[in-house]
Amino acid sequence: MKCILAGLTEGECDFTQITMLPTGNSTSPDFFLTGIPGLEAFHIWFSIPFCCLCVMALMGNSIILYIVMTDFSLHEPMYYFLSMLSATDMGITISSLPTTLGVFWFNARIISLDCCIVQMFFLHGFTLMESSVLLAMAFDRFVAICNPLRYAMILTNSRIIKAGVVIFVRMLINLMPLLLLLKRLSFCGPNVLSHSYCYHPDVIKCSCSSTKINSICGLVALILTSGIDIPCIVLSYVLIIKSILSIASTEERQKAFGTCVSHIGAVAIFYIPWIILALVHRFGRNAPPYVHTLMSNIHFLFPPVLNPIIYSVKTKQIRKAFLKLFPESR
């Protein structure tokens, strides 16, 4: 059945099962990427909207980065964090793009364990960093609304740089053990993945040896990232809402809350698909294959596409800077 889902012929499947028998750690196993189960004949057509969304994501986030870098009026903590968000979004898009297009365009489904680990480093790495950036942006909004007089003193340029370094180091500490532990696993084959890229929970399910340590480390990493980030973001908004409600003027309350709308949207479109995808992989073993494909594409593709749109529409300064680039669109 796995061979059918991977689009392998009977001969290829038999060859895979023979060549992928465990032989210690002397052989690097291969994995078989999956496009859209049952619709392999239409992959070339599915690649058209996929490429359009990728182009939108890369262009939108590139424009955000360019605007923040070139417009000195945007050299403020809020927009520095926004540029970090755009950089991580571009990283997520680029990380999944080569293998997905390889499957859609050339039916290139075979990937080695080492290449898989490299792709997971960038794909999961940028995902973990985006979670940390969203937390930093929540802290930025908390300080701006709850303690505006000390905003410039608390969020200095040096502290923002240090925050960026901490975000990167935190990613390495959480991710590297997961990837290094993959090398100790044995894979008996056929190692058919559920997606057109390598995803850690998906890869360890293919192992024929014990993955208890891998699963525990994965759960610990999840708790130490989103398990901390989500409650902290929620807590920050509880305090923000409490502070906003204490403002007497209705107009001022709306203005203060309006500065948070874009960030709330970014948090929602990032965490909700991520949580659903994690639950599907852990508890949805009997779910139809297309469910995995649909949720993974929503999680890794929609935030990079929608974040530039949300911030361009909801953030006045970004919208003005964008219109300066395209004055004819006014």
mmCIF file of C-alpha atoms in Angstrom:
data_model
loop_
_atom_site.group_PDB
_atom_site.id
_atom_site.type_symbol
_atom_site.label_atom_id
_atom_site.label_comp_id
_atom_site.label_asym_id
_atom_site.label_seq_id
_atom_site.Cartn_x
_atom_site.Cartn_y
_atom_site.Cartn_z
ATOM 1 C CA MET A 1 0.000 0.000 0.000
ATOM 2 C CA LYS A 2 2.811 2.419 0.873
ATOM 3 C CA CYS A 3 4.430 1.734 -2.477
ATOM 4 C CA ILE A 4 1.178 2.585 -4.253
ATOM 5 C CA LEU A 5 0.887 5.871 -2.369
ATOM 6 C CA ALA A 6 4.469 6.706 -3.274
ATOM 7 C CA GLY A 7 3.817 6.024 -6.940
ATOM 8 C CA LEU A 8 6.302 3.155 -7.109
ATOM 9 C CA THR A 9 5.952 0.293 -9.505
ATOM 10 C CA GLU A 10 5.923 -3.270 -8.219
ATOM 11 C CA GLY A 11 9.506 -3.794 -9.380
ATOM 12 C CA GLU A 12 10.695 -0.595 -7.738
ATOM 13 C CA CYS A 13 8.927 -1.563 -4.534
ATOM 14 C CA ASP A 14 10.536 -5.020 -4.464
ATOM 15 C CA PHE A 15 13.965 -3.510 -5.178
ATOM 16 C CA THR A 16 13.455 -0.981 -2.405
ATOM 17 C CA GLN A 17 12.518 -3.632 0.136
ATOM 18 C CA ILE A 18 15.599 -5.666 -0.792
ATOM 19 C CA THR A 19 18.090 -2.780 -0.768
ATOM 20 C CA MET A 20 16.741 -1.124 2.358
ATOM 21 C CA LEU A 21 17.117 -4.122 4.671
ATOM 22 C CA PRO A 22 18.919 -3.074 7.863
ATOM 23 C CA THR A 23 22.659 -3.520 7.602
ATOM 24 C CA GLY A 24 23.783 -1.650 10.687
ATOM 25 C CA ASN A 25 24.705 1.953 9.977
ATOM 26 C CA SER A 26 26.802 1.223 6.889
ATOM 27 C CA THR A 27 24.037 2.065 4.442
ATOM 28 C CA SER A 28 22.321 5.426 4.228
ATOM 29 C CA PRO A 29 18.623 4.741 3.588
ATOM 30 C CA ASP A 30 16.558 6.462 0.955
ATOM 31 C CA PHE A 31 13.101 7.926 1.477
ATOM 32 C CA PHE A 32 10.246 8.316 -0.983
ATOM 33 C CA LEU A 33 8.461 11.647 -1.055
ATOM 34 C CA THR A 34 4.727 11.818 -1.692
ATOM 35 C CA GLY A 35 2.883 14.459 -3.661
ATOM 36 C CA ILE A 36 -0.916 14.426 -3.586
ATOM 37 C CA PRO A 37 -2.068 10.812 -3.014
ATOM 38 C CA GLY A 38 -4.302 9.499 -5.769
ATOM 39 C CA LEU A 39 -3.779 12.543 -7.975
ATOM 40 C CA GLU A 40 -0.240 11.939 -9.181
ATOM 41 C CA ALA A 41 -1.317 12.337 -12.824
ATOM 42 C CA PHE A 42 -2.347 15.938 -12.106
ATOM 43 C CA HIS A 43 0.805 17.013 -10.278
ATOM 44 C CA ILE A 44 1.854 19.331 -13.081
ATOM 45 C CA TRP A 45 -1.448 21.211 -12.754
ATOM 46 C CA PHE A 46 -1.205 21.422 -8.975
ATOM 47 C CA SER A 47 2.274 22.903 -9.390
ATOM 48 C CA ILE A 48 0.794 26.023 -11.022
ATOM 49 C CA PRO A 49 -1.100 27.367 -7.970
ATOM 50 C CA PHE A 50 1.732 26.123 -5.738
ATOM 51 C CA CYS A 51 4.304 28.121 -7.711
ATOM 52 C CA CYS A 52 2.052 31.183 -7.728
ATOM 53 C CA LEU A 53 1.724 31.039 -3.940
ATOM 54 C CA CYS A 54 5.484 30.591 -3.533
ATOM 55 C CA VAL A 55 6.181 33.567 -5.793
ATOM 56 C CA MET A 56 3.681 35.646 -3.801
ATOM 57 C CA ALA A 57 5.352 34.594 -0.535
ATOM 58 C CA LEU A 58 8.871 35.367 -1.729
ATOM 59 C CA MET A 59 7.941 38.668 -3.374
ATOM 60 C CA GLY A 60 5.753 39.850 -0.491
ATOM 61 C CA ASN A 61 8.336 39.118 2.192
ATOM 62 C CA SER A 62 11.165 40.504 0.047
ATOM 63 C CA ILE A 63 9.244 43.772 -0.321
ATOM 64 C CA ILE A 64 8.676 43.930 3.456
ATOM 65 C CA LEU A 65 12.409 43.419 4.064
ATOM 66 C CA TYR A 66 13.338 46.027 1.453
ATOM 67 C CA ILE A 67 10.881 48.580 2.858
ATOM 68 C CA VAL A 68 12.117 48.163 6.436
ATOM 69 C CA MET A 69 15.774 48.360 5.350
ATOM 70 C CA THR A 70 15.418 51.449 3.141
ATOM 71 C CA ASP A 71 12.776 53.507 4.957
ATOM 72 C CA PHE A 72 14.450 55.139 7.981
ATOM 73 C CA SER A 73 11.080 56.020 9.508
ATOM 74 C CA LEU A 74 10.549 52.267 9.984
ATOM 75 C CA HIS A 75 13.781 51.722 11.889
ATOM 76 C CA GLU A 76 11.894 50.907 15.061
ATOM 77 C CA PRO A 77 11.667 47.691 17.166
ATOM 78 C CA MET A 78 8.243 46.715 15.817
ATOM 79 C CA TYR A 79 9.474 46.758 12.229
ATOM 80 C CA TYR A 80 12.783 45.103 13.045
ATOM 81 C CA PHE A 81 10.803 42.161 14.421
ATOM 82 C CA LEU A 82 8.574 42.282 11.343
ATOM 83 C CA SER A 83 11.653 41.970 9.132
ATOM 84 C CA MET A 84 12.735 38.936 11.197
ATOM 85 C CA LEU A 85 9.288 37.426 10.603
ATOM 86 C CA SER A 86 9.595 38.014 6.861
ATOM 87 C CA ALA A 87 13.074 36.443 6.808
ATOM 88 C CA THR A 88 11.854 33.295 8.567
ATOM 89 C CA ASP A 89 8.839 33.106 6.237
ATOM 90 C CA MET A 90 11.148 33.248 3.219
ATOM 91 C CA GLY A 91 13.338 30.555 4.785
ATOM 92 C CA ILE A 92 10.351 28.233 5.286
ATOM 93 C CA THR A 93 9.227 28.716 1.680
ATOM 94 C CA ILE A 94 12.683 28.150 0.193
ATOM 95 C CA SER A 95 13.309 25.082 2.393
ATOM 96 C CA SER A 96 10.299 23.140 1.120
ATOM 97 C CA LEU A 97 10.369 24.446 -2.461
ATOM 98 C CA PRO A 98 13.065 22.242 -4.148
ATOM 99 C CA THR A 99 11.694 18.814 -3.185
ATOM 100 C CA THR A 100 8.055 19.821 -3.736
ATOM 101 C CA LEU A 101 8.752 21.107 -7.247
ATOM 102 C CA GLY A 102 10.895 18.029 -7.868
ATOM 103 C CA VAL A 103 7.907 15.813 -7.080
ATOM 104 C CA PHE A 104 5.411 17.923 -9.044
ATOM 105 C CA TRP A 105 7.552 18.538 -12.130
ATOM 106 C CA PHE A 106 9.939 15.601 -12.457
ATOM 107 C CA ASN A 107 8.416 12.899 -10.223
ATOM 108 C CA ALA A 108 11.749 13.014 -8.313
ATOM 109 C CA ARG A 109 10.690 11.191 -5.157
ATOM 110 C CA ILE A 110 13.879 9.685 -3.788
ATOM 111 C CA ILE A 111 15.845 11.549 -1.121
ATOM 112 C CA SER A 112 18.671 10.259 1.069
ATOM 113 C CA LEU A 113 18.668 10.407 4.861
ATOM 114 C CA ASP A 114 21.480 12.975 4.891
ATOM 115 C CA CYS A 115 19.626 15.268 2.476
ATOM 116 C CA CYS A 116 16.506 14.719 4.551
ATOM 117 C CA ILE A 117 18.309 15.843 7.694
ATOM 118 C CA VAL A 118 19.641 18.951 5.937
ATOM 119 C CA GLN A 119 16.161 19.881 4.735
ATOM 120 C CA MET A 120 14.690 19.280 8.196
ATOM 121 C CA PHE A 121 17.354 21.517 9.739
ATOM 122 C CA PHE A 122 16.265 24.468 7.624
ATOM 123 C CA LEU A 123 12.516 23.703 7.512
ATOM 124 C CA HIS A 124 12.100 23.015 11.231
ATOM 125 C CA GLY A 125 14.758 25.577 12.131
ATOM 126 C CA PHE A 126 12.957 28.470 10.444
ATOM 127 C CA THR A 127 9.654 27.230 11.893
ATOM 128 C CA LEU A 128 11.028 27.253 15.444
ATOM 129 C CA MET A 129 12.578 30.676 14.892
ATOM 130 C CA GLU A 130 9.269 32.052 13.606
ATOM 131 C CA SER A 131 7.593 30.890 16.801
ATOM 132 C CA SER A 132 10.230 32.769 18.820
ATOM 133 C CA VAL A 133 9.861 35.874 16.631
ATOM 134 C CA LEU A 134 6.093 35.898 17.204
ATOM 135 C CA LEU A 135 6.758 35.769 20.945
ATOM 136 C CA ALA A 136 9.214 38.672 20.639
ATOM 137 C CA MET A 137 6.615 40.635 18.679
ATOM 138 C CA ALA A 138 4.054 39.978 21.431
ATOM 139 C CA PHE A 139 6.520 41.348 23.992
ATOM 140 C CA ASP A 140 7.058 44.383 21.762
ATOM 141 C CA ARG A 141 3.303 45.097 21.698
ATOM 142 C CA PHE A 142 3.080 44.530 25.465
ATOM 143 C CA VAL A 143 5.776 47.104 26.199
ATOM 144 C CA ALA A 144 4.421 49.598 23.641
ATOM 145 C CA ILE A 145 0.908 49.543 25.127
ATOM 146 C CA CYS A 146 1.457 48.787 28.817
ATOM 147 C CA ASN A 147 4.644 50.792 29.353
ATOM 148 C CA PRO A 148 4.948 53.258 26.453
ATOM 149 C CA LEU A 149 7.144 55.770 28.297
ATOM 150 C CA ARG A 150 9.934 53.205 28.712
ATOM 151 C CA TYR A 151 9.485 51.605 25.264
ATOM 152 C CA ALA A 152 12.610 53.146 23.731
ATOM 153 C CA MET A 153 14.662 52.383 26.841
ATOM 154 C CA ILE A 154 13.630 48.709 27.019
ATOM 155 C CA LEU A 155 13.764 47.774 23.330
ATOM 156 C CA THR A 156 17.086 49.273 22.277
ATOM 157 C CA ASN A 157 18.893 48.226 19.089
ATOM 158 C CA SER A 158 21.474 46.227 21.043
ATOM 159 C CA ARG A 159 18.756 44.284 22.857
ATOM 160 C CA ILE A 160 16.987 43.533 19.596
ATOM 161 C CA ILE A 161 20.245 42.143 18.188
ATOM 162 C CA LYS A 162 20.699 40.054 21.323
ATOM 163 C CA ALA A 163 17.125 38.806 20.961
ATOM 164 C CA GLY A 164 17.908 37.689 17.413
ATOM 165 C CA VAL A 165 20.984 35.780 18.621
ATOM 166 C CA VAL A 166 18.978 34.148 21.423
ATOM 167 C CA ILE A 167 16.289 33.094 18.913
ATOM 168 C CA PHE A 168 18.929 31.418 16.723
ATOM 169 C CA VAL A 169 20.713 29.698 19.624
ATOM 170 C CA ARG A 170 17.400 28.515 21.062
ATOM 171 C CA MET A 171 16.584 26.924 17.715
ATOM 172 C CA LEU A 172 19.902 25.069 17.620
ATOM 173 C CA ILE A 173 19.552 23.772 21.182
ATOM 174 C CA ASN A 174 16.071 22.394 20.505
ATOM 175 C CA LEU A 175 16.627 21.083 16.988
ATOM 176 C CA MET A 176 20.107 19.585 16.854
ATOM 177 C CA PRO A 177 19.448 16.661 19.267
ATOM 178 C CA LEU A 178 16.424 15.632 17.185
ATOM 179 C CA LEU A 179 18.429 15.517 13.973
ATOM 180 C CA LEU A 180 21.488 13.821 15.473
ATOM 181 C CA LEU A 181 19.315 11.081 17.001
ATOM 182 C CA LEU A 182 18.006 10.199 13.535
ATOM 183 C CA LYS A 183 21.407 8.761 12.621
ATOM 184 C CA ARG A 184 21.044 5.988 15.226
ATOM 185 C CA LEU A 185 17.798 4.659 13.734
ATOM 186 C CA SER A 186 17.489 1.729 11.351
ATOM 187 C CA PHE A 187 15.141 1.932 8.379
ATOM 188 C CA CYS A 188 13.875 -1.263 6.788
ATOM 189 C CA GLY A 189 11.955 0.278 3.875
ATOM 190 C CA PRO A 190 10.064 1.128 1.841
ATOM 191 C CA ASN A 191 10.429 4.473 3.612
ATOM 192 C CA VAL A 192 7.427 6.321 2.200
ATOM 193 C CA LEU A 193 6.874 9.799 3.615
ATOM 194 C CA SER A 194 3.500 11.536 3.768
ATOM 195 C CA HIS A 195 4.711 14.800 2.251
ATOM 196 C CA SER A 196 6.827 16.201 -0.562
ATOM 197 C CA TYR A 197 9.479 17.202 1.983
ATOM 198 C CA CYS A 198 11.059 15.712 5.101
ATOM 199 C CA TYR A 199 9.125 16.268 8.316
ATOM 200 C CA HIS A 200 10.586 14.877 11.558
ATOM 201 C CA PRO A 201 7.527 12.983 12.927
ATOM 202 C CA ASP A 202 6.975 11.579 9.445
ATOM 203 C CA VAL A 203 10.555 10.316 9.117
ATOM 204 C CA ILE A 204 10.749 8.556 12.496
ATOM 205 C CA LYS A 205 7.528 6.665 11.713
ATOM 206 C CA CYS A 206 9.442 4.871 8.951
ATOM 207 C CA SER A 207 11.994 3.427 11.368
ATOM 208 C CA CYS A 208 11.917 -0.265 12.224
ATOM 209 C CA SER A 209 13.904 0.313 15.435
ATOM 210 C CA SER A 210 12.755 1.899 18.683
ATOM 211 C CA THR A 211 11.915 5.596 18.320
ATOM 212 C CA LYS A 212 10.975 6.182 21.949
ATOM 213 C CA ILE A 213 13.945 8.485 22.591
ATOM 214 C CA ASN A 214 13.274 10.392 19.362
ATOM 215 C CA SER A 215 9.607 10.851 20.259
ATOM 216 C CA ILE A 216 10.442 12.009 23.785
ATOM 217 C CA CYS A 217 13.015 14.517 22.488
ATOM 218 C CA GLY A 218 10.529 15.740 19.900
ATOM 219 C CA LEU A 219 7.888 16.241 22.592
ATOM 220 C CA VAL A 220 10.383 18.036 24.857
ATOM 221 C CA ALA A 221 11.426 20.325 21.982
ATOM 222 C CA LEU A 222 7.754 21.077 21.263
ATOM 223 C CA ILE A 223 7.110 21.919 24.918
ATOM 224 C CA LEU A 224 10.221 24.115 25.137
ATOM 225 C CA THR A 225 9.184 26.076 22.035
ATOM 226 C CA SER A 226 5.467 26.373 21.310
ATOM 227 C CA GLY A 227 4.652 25.055 24.797
ATOM 228 C CA ILE A 228 6.315 28.172 26.212
ATOM 229 C CA ASP A 229 5.644 30.625 23.380
ATOM 230 C CA ILE A 230 1.872 30.150 23.150
ATOM 231 C CA PRO A 231 1.129 30.661 26.887
ATOM 232 C CA CYS A 232 3.462 33.683 26.976
ATOM 233 C CA ILE A 233 1.747 35.218 23.946
ATOM 234 C CA VAL A 234 -1.673 34.592 25.505
ATOM 235 C CA LEU A 235 -0.510 36.105 28.809
ATOM 236 C CA SER A 236 0.876 39.179 27.043
ATOM 237 C CA TYR A 237 -2.462 39.777 25.327
ATOM 238 C CA VAL A 238 -4.375 39.317 28.577
ATOM 239 C CA LEU A 239 -2.248 42.118 30.050
ATOM 240 C CA ILE A 240 -2.557 44.172 26.843
ATOM 241 C CA ILE A 241 -6.358 43.892 26.830
ATOM 242 C CA LYS A 242 -6.467 44.799 30.531
ATOM 243 C CA SER A 243 -4.358 47.880 29.828
ATOM 244 C CA ILE A 244 -6.464 48.868 26.793
ATOM 245 C CA LEU A 245 -9.718 48.613 28.766
ATOM 246 C CA SER A 246 -8.317 51.035 31.327
ATOM 247 C CA ILE A 247 -8.023 53.740 28.640
ATOM 248 C CA ALA A 248 -10.899 56.190 28.954
ATOM 249 C CA SER A 249 -11.147 57.281 25.320
ATOM 250 C CA THR A 250 -12.884 54.859 22.957
ATOM 251 C CA GLU A 251 -10.871 56.195 20.039
ATOM 252 C CA GLU A 252 -7.593 55.622 21.883
ATOM 253 C CA ARG A 253 -8.665 52.082 22.819
ATOM 254 C CA GLN A 254 -9.401 51.276 19.193
ATOM 255 C CA LYS A 255 -6.102 52.794 18.082
ATOM 256 C CA ALA A 256 -4.132 50.795 20.666
ATOM 257 C CA PHE A 257 -5.846 47.537 19.805
ATOM 258 C CA GLY A 258 -5.445 48.267 16.078
ATOM 259 C CA THR A 259 -1.657 48.037 16.450
ATOM 260 C CA CYS A 260 -2.080 44.405 17.618
ATOM 261 C CA VAL A 261 -4.455 43.140 14.922
ATOM 262 C CA SER A 262 -1.727 42.252 12.431
ATOM 263 C CA HIS A 263 0.258 40.319 15.029
ATOM 264 C CA ILE A 264 -2.844 38.442 16.234
ATOM 265 C CA GLY A 265 -3.529 37.415 12.624
ATOM 266 C CA ALA A 266 0.068 36.233 12.159
ATOM 267 C CA VAL A 267 -0.115 34.196 15.379
ATOM 268 C CA ALA A 268 -3.401 32.566 14.359
ATOM 269 C CA ILE A 269 -2.356 31.526 10.846
ATOM 270 C CA PHE A 270 0.941 30.144 12.166
ATOM 271 C CA TYR A 271 -0.019 28.232 15.311
ATOM 272 C CA ILE A 272 -3.443 26.819 14.424
ATOM 273 C CA PRO A 273 -2.262 24.792 11.368
ATOM 274 C CA TRP A 274 0.942 23.794 13.244
ATOM 275 C CA ILE A 275 -1.040 22.393 16.183
ATOM 276 C CA ILE A 276 -3.481 20.576 13.887
ATOM 277 C CA LEU A 277 -0.610 19.111 11.821
ATOM 278 C CA ALA A 278 1.161 17.895 14.984
ATOM 279 C CA LEU A 279 -2.065 16.271 16.233
ATOM 280 C CA VAL A 280 -2.692 14.626 12.869
ATOM 281 C CA HIS A 281 0.794 13.077 12.874
ATOM 282 C CA ARG A 282 0.548 11.853 16.469
ATOM 283 C CA PHE A 283 -3.060 10.695 16.623
ATOM 284 C CA GLY A 284 -4.361 10.606 13.045
ATOM 285 C CA ARG A 285 -2.632 7.469 11.802
ATOM 286 C CA ASN A 286 -5.903 6.270 10.267
ATOM 287 C CA ALA A 287 -6.696 9.617 8.662
ATOM 288 C CA PRO A 288 -6.832 9.717 4.838
ATOM 289 C CA PRO A 289 -3.415 10.544 3.280
ATOM 290 C CA TYR A 290 -4.697 13.768 1.734
ATOM 291 C CA VAL A 291 -5.377 15.146 5.241
ATOM 292 C CA HIS A 292 -1.629 15.112 5.986
ATOM 293 C CA THR A 293 -0.890 16.750 2.636
ATOM 294 C CA LEU A 294 -3.545 19.441 3.061
ATOM 295 C CA MET A 295 -2.546 20.414 6.607
ATOM 296 C CA SER A 296 1.177 20.442 5.828
ATOM 297 C CA ASN A 297 0.682 22.720 2.826
ATOM 298 C CA ILE A 298 -1.526 25.070 4.855
ATOM 299 C CA HIS A 299 1.038 25.202 7.672
ATOM 300 C CA PHE A 300 4.166 25.775 5.604
ATOM 301 C CA LEU A 301 2.727 27.840 2.743
ATOM 302 C CA PHE A 302 -0.095 30.028 4.017
ATOM 303 C CA PRO A 303 1.746 32.053 6.722
ATOM 304 C CA PRO A 304 4.499 33.225 4.311
ATOM 305 C CA VAL A 305 1.808 34.193 1.789
ATOM 306 C CA LEU A 306 -0.632 35.869 4.176
ATOM 307 C CA ASN A 307 1.709 37.677 6.591
ATOM 308 C CA PRO A 308 2.868 40.339 4.073
ATOM 309 C CA ILE A 309 -0.762 40.874 3.010
ATOM 310 C CA ILE A 310 -1.970 41.240 6.608
ATOM 311 C CA TYR A 311 0.762 43.710 7.550
ATOM 312 C CA SER A 312 0.395 45.677 4.318
ATOM 313 C CA VAL A 313 -3.349 46.063 4.832
ATOM 314 C CA LYS A 314 -3.482 46.576 8.602
ATOM 315 C CA THR A 315 -0.276 48.536 9.271
ATOM 316 C CA LYS A 316 -0.537 52.140 8.082
ATOM 317 C CA GLN A 317 3.224 52.771 7.913
ATOM 318 C CA ILE A 318 3.886 49.622 5.872
ATOM 319 C CA ARG A 319 0.997 50.451 3.546
ATOM 320 C CA LYS A 320 2.324 53.964 2.947
ATOM 321 C CA ALA A 321 5.839 52.676 2.274
ATOM 322 C CA PHE A 322 4.415 50.064 -0.093
ATOM 323 C CA LEU A 323 2.478 52.696 -2.023
ATOM 324 C CA LYS A 324 5.672 54.721 -2.421
ATOM 325 C CA LEU A 325 7.156 51.784 -4.326
ATOM 326 C CA PHE A 326 4.119 51.570 -6.607
ATOM 327 C CA PRO A 327 2.757 55.134 -6.833
ATOM 328 C CA GLU A 328 0.609 54.269 -9.852
ATOM 329 C CA SER A 329 -1.418 51.848 -7.702
ATOM 330 C CA ARG A 330 -2.878 54.703 -5.611
#
